[in-house]
Tab-separated table of C-alpha atoms and ligand atoms in Angstrom:
chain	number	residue	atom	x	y	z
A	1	UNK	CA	40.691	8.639	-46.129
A	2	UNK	CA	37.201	10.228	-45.312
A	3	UNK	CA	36.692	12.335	-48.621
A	4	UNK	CA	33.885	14.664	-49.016
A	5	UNK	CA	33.290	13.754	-52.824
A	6	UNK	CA	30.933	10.300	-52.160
A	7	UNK	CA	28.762	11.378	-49.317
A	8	UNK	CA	27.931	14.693	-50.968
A	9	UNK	CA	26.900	13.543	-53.949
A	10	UNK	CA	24.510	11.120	-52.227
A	11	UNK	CA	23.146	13.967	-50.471
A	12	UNK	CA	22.780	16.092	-53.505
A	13	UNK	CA	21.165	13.108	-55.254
A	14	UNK	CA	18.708	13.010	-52.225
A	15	UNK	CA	18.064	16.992	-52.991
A	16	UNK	CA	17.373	16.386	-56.198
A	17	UNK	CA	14.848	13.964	-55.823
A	18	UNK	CA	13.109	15.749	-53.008
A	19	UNK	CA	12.794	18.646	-55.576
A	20	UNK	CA	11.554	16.722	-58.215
A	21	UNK	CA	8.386	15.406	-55.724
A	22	UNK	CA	8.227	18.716	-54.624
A	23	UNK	CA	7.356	19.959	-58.096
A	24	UNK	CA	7.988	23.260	-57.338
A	25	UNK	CA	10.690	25.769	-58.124
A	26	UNK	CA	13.378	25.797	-55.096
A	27	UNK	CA	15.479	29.030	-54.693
A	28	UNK	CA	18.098	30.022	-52.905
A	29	UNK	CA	19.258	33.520	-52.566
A	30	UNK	CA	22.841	34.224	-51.741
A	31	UNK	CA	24.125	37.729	-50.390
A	32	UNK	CA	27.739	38.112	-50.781
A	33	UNK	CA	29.371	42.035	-49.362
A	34	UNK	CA	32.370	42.785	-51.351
A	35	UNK	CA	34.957	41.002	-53.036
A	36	UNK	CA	36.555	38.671	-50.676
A	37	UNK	CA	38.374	36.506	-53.193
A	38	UNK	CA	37.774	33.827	-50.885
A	39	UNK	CA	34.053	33.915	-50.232
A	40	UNK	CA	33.589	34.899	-54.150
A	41	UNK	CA	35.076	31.291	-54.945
A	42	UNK	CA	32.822	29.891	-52.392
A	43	UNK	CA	29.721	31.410	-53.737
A	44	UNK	CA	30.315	30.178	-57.396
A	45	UNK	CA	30.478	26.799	-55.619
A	46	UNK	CA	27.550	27.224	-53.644
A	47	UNK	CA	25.789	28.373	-56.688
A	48	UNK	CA	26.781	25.454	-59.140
A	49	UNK	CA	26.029	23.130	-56.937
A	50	UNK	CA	22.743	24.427	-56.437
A	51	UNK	CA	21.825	24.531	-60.202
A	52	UNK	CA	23.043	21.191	-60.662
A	53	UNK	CA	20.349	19.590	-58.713
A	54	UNK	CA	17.658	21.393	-59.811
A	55	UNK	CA	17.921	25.070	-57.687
A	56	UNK	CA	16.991	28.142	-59.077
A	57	UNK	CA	19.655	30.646	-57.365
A	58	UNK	CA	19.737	34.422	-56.696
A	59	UNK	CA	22.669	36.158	-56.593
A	60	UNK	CA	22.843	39.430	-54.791
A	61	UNK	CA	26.691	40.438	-54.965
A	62	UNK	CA	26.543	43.978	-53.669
A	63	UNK	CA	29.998	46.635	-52.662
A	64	UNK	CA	31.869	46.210	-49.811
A	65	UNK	CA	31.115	49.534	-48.403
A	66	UNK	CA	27.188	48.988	-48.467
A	67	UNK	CA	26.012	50.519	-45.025
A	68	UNK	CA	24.567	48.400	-42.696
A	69	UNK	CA	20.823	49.295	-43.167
A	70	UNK	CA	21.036	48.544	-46.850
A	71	UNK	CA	22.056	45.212	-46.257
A	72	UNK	CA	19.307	44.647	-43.607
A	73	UNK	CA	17.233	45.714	-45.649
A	74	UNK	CA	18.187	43.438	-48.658
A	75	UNK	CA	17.650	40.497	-46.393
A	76	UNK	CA	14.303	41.810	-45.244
A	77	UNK	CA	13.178	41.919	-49.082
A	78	UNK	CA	14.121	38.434	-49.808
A	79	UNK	CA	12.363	37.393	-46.708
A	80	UNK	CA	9.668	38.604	-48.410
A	81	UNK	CA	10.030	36.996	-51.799
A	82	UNK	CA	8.106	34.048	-52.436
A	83	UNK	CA	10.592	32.660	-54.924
A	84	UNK	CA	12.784	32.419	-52.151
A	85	UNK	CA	12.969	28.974	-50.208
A	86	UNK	CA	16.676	29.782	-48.426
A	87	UNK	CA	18.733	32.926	-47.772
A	88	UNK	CA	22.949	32.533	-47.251
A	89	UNK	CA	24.554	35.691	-46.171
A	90	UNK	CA	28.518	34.853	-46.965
A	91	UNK	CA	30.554	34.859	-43.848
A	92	UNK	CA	32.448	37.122	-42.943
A	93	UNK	CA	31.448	40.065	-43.675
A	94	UNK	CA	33.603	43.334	-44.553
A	95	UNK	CA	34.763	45.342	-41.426
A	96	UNK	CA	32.363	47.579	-40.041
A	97	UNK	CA	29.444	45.407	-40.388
A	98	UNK	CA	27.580	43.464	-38.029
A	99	UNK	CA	27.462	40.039	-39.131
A	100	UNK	CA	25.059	39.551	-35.949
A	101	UNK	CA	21.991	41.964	-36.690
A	102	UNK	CA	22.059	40.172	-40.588
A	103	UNK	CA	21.901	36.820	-39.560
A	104	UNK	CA	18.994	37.645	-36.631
A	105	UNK	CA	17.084	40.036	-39.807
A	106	UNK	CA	16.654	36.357	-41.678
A	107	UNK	CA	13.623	34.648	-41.503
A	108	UNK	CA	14.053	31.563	-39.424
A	109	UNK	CA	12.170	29.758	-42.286
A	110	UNK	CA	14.753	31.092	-44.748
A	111	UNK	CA	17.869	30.393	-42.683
A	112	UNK	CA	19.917	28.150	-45.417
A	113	UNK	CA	22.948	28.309	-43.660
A	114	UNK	CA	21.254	27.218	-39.864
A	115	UNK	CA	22.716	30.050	-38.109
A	116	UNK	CA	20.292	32.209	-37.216
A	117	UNK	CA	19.306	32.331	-33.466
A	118	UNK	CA	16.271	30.188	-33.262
A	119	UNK	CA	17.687	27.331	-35.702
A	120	UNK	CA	20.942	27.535	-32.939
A	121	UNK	CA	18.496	27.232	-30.173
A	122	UNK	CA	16.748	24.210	-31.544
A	123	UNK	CA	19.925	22.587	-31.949
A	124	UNK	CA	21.026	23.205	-28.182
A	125	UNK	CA	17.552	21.888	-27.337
A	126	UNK	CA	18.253	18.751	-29.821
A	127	UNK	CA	14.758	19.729	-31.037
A	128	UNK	CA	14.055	19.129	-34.937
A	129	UNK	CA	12.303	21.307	-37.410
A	130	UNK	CA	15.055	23.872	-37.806
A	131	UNK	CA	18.350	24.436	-40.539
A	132	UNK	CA	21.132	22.848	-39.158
A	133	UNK	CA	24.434	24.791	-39.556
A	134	UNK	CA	25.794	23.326	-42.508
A	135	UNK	CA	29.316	22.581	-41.953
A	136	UNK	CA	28.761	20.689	-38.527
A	137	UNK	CA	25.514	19.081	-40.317
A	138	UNK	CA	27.609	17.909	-43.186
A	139	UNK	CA	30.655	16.391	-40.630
A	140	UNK	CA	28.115	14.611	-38.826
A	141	UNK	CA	26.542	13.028	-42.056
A	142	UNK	CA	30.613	12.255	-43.217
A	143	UNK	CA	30.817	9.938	-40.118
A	144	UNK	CA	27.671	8.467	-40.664
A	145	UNK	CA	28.449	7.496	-44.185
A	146	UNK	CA	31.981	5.980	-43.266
A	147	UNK	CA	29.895	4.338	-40.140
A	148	UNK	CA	32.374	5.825	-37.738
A	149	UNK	CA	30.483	5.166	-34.255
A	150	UNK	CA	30.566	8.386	-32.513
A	151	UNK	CA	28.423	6.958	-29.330
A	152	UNK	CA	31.281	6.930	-25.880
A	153	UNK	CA	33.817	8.617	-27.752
A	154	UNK	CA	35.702	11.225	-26.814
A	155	UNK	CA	35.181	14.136	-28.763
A	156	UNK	CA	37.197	16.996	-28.874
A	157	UNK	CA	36.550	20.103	-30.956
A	158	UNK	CA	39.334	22.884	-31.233
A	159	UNK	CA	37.202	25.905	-32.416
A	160	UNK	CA	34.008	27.834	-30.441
A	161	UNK	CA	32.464	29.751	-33.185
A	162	UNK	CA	28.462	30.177	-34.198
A	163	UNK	CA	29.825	28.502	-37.780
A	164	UNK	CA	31.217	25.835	-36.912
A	165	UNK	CA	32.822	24.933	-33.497
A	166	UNK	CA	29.976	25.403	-31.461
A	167	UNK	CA	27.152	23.558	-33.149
A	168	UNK	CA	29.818	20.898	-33.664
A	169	UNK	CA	30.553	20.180	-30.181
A	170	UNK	CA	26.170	20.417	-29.815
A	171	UNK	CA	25.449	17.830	-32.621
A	172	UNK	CA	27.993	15.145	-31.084
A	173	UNK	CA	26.852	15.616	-27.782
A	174	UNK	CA	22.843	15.135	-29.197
A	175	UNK	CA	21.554	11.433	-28.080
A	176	UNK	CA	21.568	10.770	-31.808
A	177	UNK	CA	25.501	10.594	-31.624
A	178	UNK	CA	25.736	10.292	-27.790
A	179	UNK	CA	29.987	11.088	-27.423
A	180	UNK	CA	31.280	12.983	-24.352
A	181	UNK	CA	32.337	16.397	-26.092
A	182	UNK	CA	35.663	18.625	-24.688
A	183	UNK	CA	35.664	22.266	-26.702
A	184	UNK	CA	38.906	23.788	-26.569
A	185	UNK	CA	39.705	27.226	-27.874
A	186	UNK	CA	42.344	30.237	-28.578
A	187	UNK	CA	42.683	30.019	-24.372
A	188	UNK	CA	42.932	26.693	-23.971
A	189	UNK	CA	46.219	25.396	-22.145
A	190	UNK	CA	48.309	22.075	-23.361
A	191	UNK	CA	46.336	22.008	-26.246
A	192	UNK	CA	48.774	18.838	-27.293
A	193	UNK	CA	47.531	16.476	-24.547
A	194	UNK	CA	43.612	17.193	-24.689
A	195	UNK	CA	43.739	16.303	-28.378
A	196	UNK	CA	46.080	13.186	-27.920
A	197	UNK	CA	42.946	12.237	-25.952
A	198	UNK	CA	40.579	12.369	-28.480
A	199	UNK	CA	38.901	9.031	-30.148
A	200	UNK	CA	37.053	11.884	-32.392
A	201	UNK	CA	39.288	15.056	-32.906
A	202	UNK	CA	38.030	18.123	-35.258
A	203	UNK	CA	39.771	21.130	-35.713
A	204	UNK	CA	38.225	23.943	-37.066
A	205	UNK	CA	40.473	26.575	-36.080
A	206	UNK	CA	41.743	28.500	-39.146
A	207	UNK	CA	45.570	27.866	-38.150
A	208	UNK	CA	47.403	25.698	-40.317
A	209	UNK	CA	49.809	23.213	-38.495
A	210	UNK	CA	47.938	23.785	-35.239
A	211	UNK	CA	47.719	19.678	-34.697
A	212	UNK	CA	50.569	17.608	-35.359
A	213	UNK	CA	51.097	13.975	-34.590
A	214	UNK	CA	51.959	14.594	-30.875
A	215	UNK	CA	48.601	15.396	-30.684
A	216	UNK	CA	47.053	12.523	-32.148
A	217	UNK	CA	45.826	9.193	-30.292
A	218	UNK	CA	46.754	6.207	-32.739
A	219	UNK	CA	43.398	5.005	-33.908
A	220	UNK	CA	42.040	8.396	-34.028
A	221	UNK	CA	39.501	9.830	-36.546
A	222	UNK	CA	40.540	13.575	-37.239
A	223	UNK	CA	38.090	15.713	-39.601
A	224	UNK	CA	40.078	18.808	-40.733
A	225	UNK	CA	37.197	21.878	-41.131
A	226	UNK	CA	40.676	24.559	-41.605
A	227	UNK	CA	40.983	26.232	-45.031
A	228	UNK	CA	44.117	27.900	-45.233
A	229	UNK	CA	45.613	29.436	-48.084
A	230	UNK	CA	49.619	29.056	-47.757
A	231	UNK	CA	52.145	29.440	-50.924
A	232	UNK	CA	49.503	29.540	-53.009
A	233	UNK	CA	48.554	26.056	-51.249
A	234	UNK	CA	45.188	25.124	-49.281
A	235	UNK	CA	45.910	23.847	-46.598
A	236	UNK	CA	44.075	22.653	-43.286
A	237	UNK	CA	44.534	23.092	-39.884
A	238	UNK	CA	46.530	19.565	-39.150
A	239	UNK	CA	49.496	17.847	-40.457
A	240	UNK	CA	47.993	15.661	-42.929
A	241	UNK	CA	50.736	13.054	-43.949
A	242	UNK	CA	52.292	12.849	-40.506
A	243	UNK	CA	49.006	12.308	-38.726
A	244	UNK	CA	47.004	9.628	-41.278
A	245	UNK	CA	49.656	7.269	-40.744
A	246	UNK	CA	48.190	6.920	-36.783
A	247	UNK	CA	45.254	7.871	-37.276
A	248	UNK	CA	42.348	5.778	-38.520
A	249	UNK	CA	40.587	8.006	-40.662
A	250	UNK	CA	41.465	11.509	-41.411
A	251	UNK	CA	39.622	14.151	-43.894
A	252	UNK	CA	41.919	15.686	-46.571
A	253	UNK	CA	41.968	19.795	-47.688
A	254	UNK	CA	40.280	20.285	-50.068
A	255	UNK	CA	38.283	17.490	-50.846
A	256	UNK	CA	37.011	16.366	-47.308
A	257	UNK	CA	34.458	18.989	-45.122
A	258	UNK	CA	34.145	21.087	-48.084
A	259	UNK	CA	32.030	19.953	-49.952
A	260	UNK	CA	29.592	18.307	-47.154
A	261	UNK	CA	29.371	22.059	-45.907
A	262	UNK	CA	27.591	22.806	-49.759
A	263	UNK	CA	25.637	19.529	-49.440
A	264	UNK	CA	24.230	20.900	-46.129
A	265	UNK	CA	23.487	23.897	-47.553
A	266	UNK	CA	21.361	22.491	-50.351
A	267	UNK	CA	20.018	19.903	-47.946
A	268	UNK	CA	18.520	22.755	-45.748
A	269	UNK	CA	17.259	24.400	-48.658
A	270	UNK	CA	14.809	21.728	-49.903
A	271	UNK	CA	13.832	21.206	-46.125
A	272	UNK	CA	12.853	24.583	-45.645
A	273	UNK	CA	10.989	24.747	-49.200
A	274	UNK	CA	9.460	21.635	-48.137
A	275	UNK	CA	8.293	23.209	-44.735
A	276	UNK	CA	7.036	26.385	-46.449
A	277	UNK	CA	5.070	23.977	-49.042
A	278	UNK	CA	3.162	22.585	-46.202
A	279	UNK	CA	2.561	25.345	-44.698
A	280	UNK	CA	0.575	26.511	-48.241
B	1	LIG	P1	36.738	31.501	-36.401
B	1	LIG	O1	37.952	32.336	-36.616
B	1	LIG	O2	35.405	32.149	-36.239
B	1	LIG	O3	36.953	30.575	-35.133
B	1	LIG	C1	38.176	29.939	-34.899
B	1	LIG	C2	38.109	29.214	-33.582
B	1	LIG	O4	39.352	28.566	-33.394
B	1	LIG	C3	37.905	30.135	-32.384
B	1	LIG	O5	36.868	29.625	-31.582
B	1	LIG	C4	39.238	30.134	-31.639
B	1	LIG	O6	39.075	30.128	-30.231
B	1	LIG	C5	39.858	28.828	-32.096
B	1	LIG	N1	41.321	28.963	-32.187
B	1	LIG	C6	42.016	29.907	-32.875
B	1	LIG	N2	43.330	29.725	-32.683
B	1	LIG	C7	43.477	28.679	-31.870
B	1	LIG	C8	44.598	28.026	-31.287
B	1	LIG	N3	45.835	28.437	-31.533
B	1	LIG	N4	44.367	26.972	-30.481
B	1	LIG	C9	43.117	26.537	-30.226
B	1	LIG	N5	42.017	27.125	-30.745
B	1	LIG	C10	42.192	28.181	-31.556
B	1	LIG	O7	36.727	30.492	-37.637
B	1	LIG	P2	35.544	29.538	-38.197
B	1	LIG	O8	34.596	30.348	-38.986
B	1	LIG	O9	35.050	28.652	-37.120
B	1	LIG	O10	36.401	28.662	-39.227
B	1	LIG	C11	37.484	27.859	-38.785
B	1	LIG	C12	38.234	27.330	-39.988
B	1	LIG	O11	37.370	26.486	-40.748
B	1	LIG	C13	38.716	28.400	-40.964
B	1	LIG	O12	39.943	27.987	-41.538
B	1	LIG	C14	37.643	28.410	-42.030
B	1	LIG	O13	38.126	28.844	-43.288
B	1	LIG	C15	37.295	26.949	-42.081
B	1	LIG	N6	35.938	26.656	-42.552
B	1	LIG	C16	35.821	25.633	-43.432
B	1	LIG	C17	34.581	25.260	-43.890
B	1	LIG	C18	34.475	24.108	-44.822
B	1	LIG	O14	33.432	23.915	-45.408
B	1	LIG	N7	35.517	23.300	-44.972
B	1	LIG	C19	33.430	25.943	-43.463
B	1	LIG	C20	33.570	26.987	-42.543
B	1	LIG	C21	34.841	27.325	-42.079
């Protein structure tokens, strides 16, 4: 079972050290609009993670029905801050905002999270020097802790958005992983037999039961991104104890992408302080 719980915390010991020979202070500023219970869980998280190695954190939890320009301009003043290394606006946001105009307000140099415009287009160029989007950062680092060989696979990715999906399908396609990558989507027909293709298969689709065994090669590594919340449950996007008895490796929910995506996050933090240090 690929578990999230190892590889983070080597990656969060790596953070810490990097802040130590830093020796500065390394904040991160998180914007959270309204009271999702969801992404109010997920903030907590993000937050104690970030103390624990050594973050200072700024929490800007403001109401739901903050107009647009207010929370522009909220991202435009931590831009601004100098005790500010990285800036995560929690996604989504409430209806009636555009999540778009926030994320393109951040300062590249800020962008925690990796999904601002620029740090996407470095990533499609397979150029370095930018935030990589945390979630697909953090799967990619997963395989290359359980030395899964991604090079000539088959990859398939079921999801297409700027979170997760997309950069997904990017990173594996990079010569640093080098597998041939198939996105398929809400649209996509037979969904069963492109996954039973895959050597690689992750779903990050937000629909639990979307991938049962049918739709599994035998050997197959599956990474499950879906967090569902069902009876009271979490639950992923894929059948878990049907599907890791063929598979070869499969991530549980919770426990598996999780907490890699946090990792990431604190990961691109540092990097960016570190940039910003150099730069004076
Ligand atoms: P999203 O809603 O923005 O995108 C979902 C994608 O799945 C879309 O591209 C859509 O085309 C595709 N899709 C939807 N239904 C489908 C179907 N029936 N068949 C094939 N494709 C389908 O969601 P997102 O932000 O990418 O998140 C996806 C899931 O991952 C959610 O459950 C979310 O909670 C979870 N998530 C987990 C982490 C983590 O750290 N574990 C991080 C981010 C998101």
């Amino acid at each position: 079972m690929l578990t999230g719980k190892e590889p983070a915390q080597a990656i969060k010991d790596e953070v810490a050290e990097r802040i130590t020979k830093l020796g500065k202070r390394v904040g991160l500023a998180t914007v959270l609009v309204g009271d999702d219970p969801a992404s109010e869980v997920y903030v907590r998280m993000k937050h104690k993670a970030a103390a624990k190695v050594g973050m200072y954190t700024y929490d800007h939890h403001i109401p739901g029905d903050t107009p647009q320009g207010e929370v522009e301009d909220l991202v435009r003043n931590l831009n601004a801050d100098p005790a500010v290394d990285g800036i995560l606006v929690q996604l989504p946001l409430p209806d009636g905002l555009n999540p778009d105009t926030v994320i393109d307000i951040i300062d590249p140099g800020k962008d925690a999270d990796g999904l601002h415009p620029y740090s996407l287009g470095l990533i499609m160029l397979e150029r370095s020097g930018g935030a990589v989007p945390a979630t697909p950062q953090g799967i990619m680092k997963m395989l290359d802790f359980y030395d899964i060989e991604t090079e000539g696979k088959l990859a398939v990715v079921i999801g297409r958005s700027r979170l997760v999906g997309r950069p997904m399908g990017m990173l594996l396609n990079h010569k640093a992983a080098n597998s041939t990558v198939v996105y398929a989507h809400s649209r996509t027909k037979d969904l069963e037999s492109i996954t039973a293709m895959a050597d690689i298969l992750i779903v990050a689709a937000g629909r639990p039961g979307l991938v049962t065994v049918n739709g599994v090669k035998p050997g197959a590594v599956v990474v499950d991104v879906g967090i569902n919340r069902v009876d009271d449950q979490l639950v992923g996007d894929v059948d878990f104890d049907s599907i890791a008895e063929v598979a070869s490796a499969i991530t549980p929910v919770p426990g598996g992408v999780g907490p890699m995506t946090i990792a990431s996050l604190l990961l691109n933090t540092v990097a960016l302080a570190e940039t910003r240090a150099e730069a004076g």
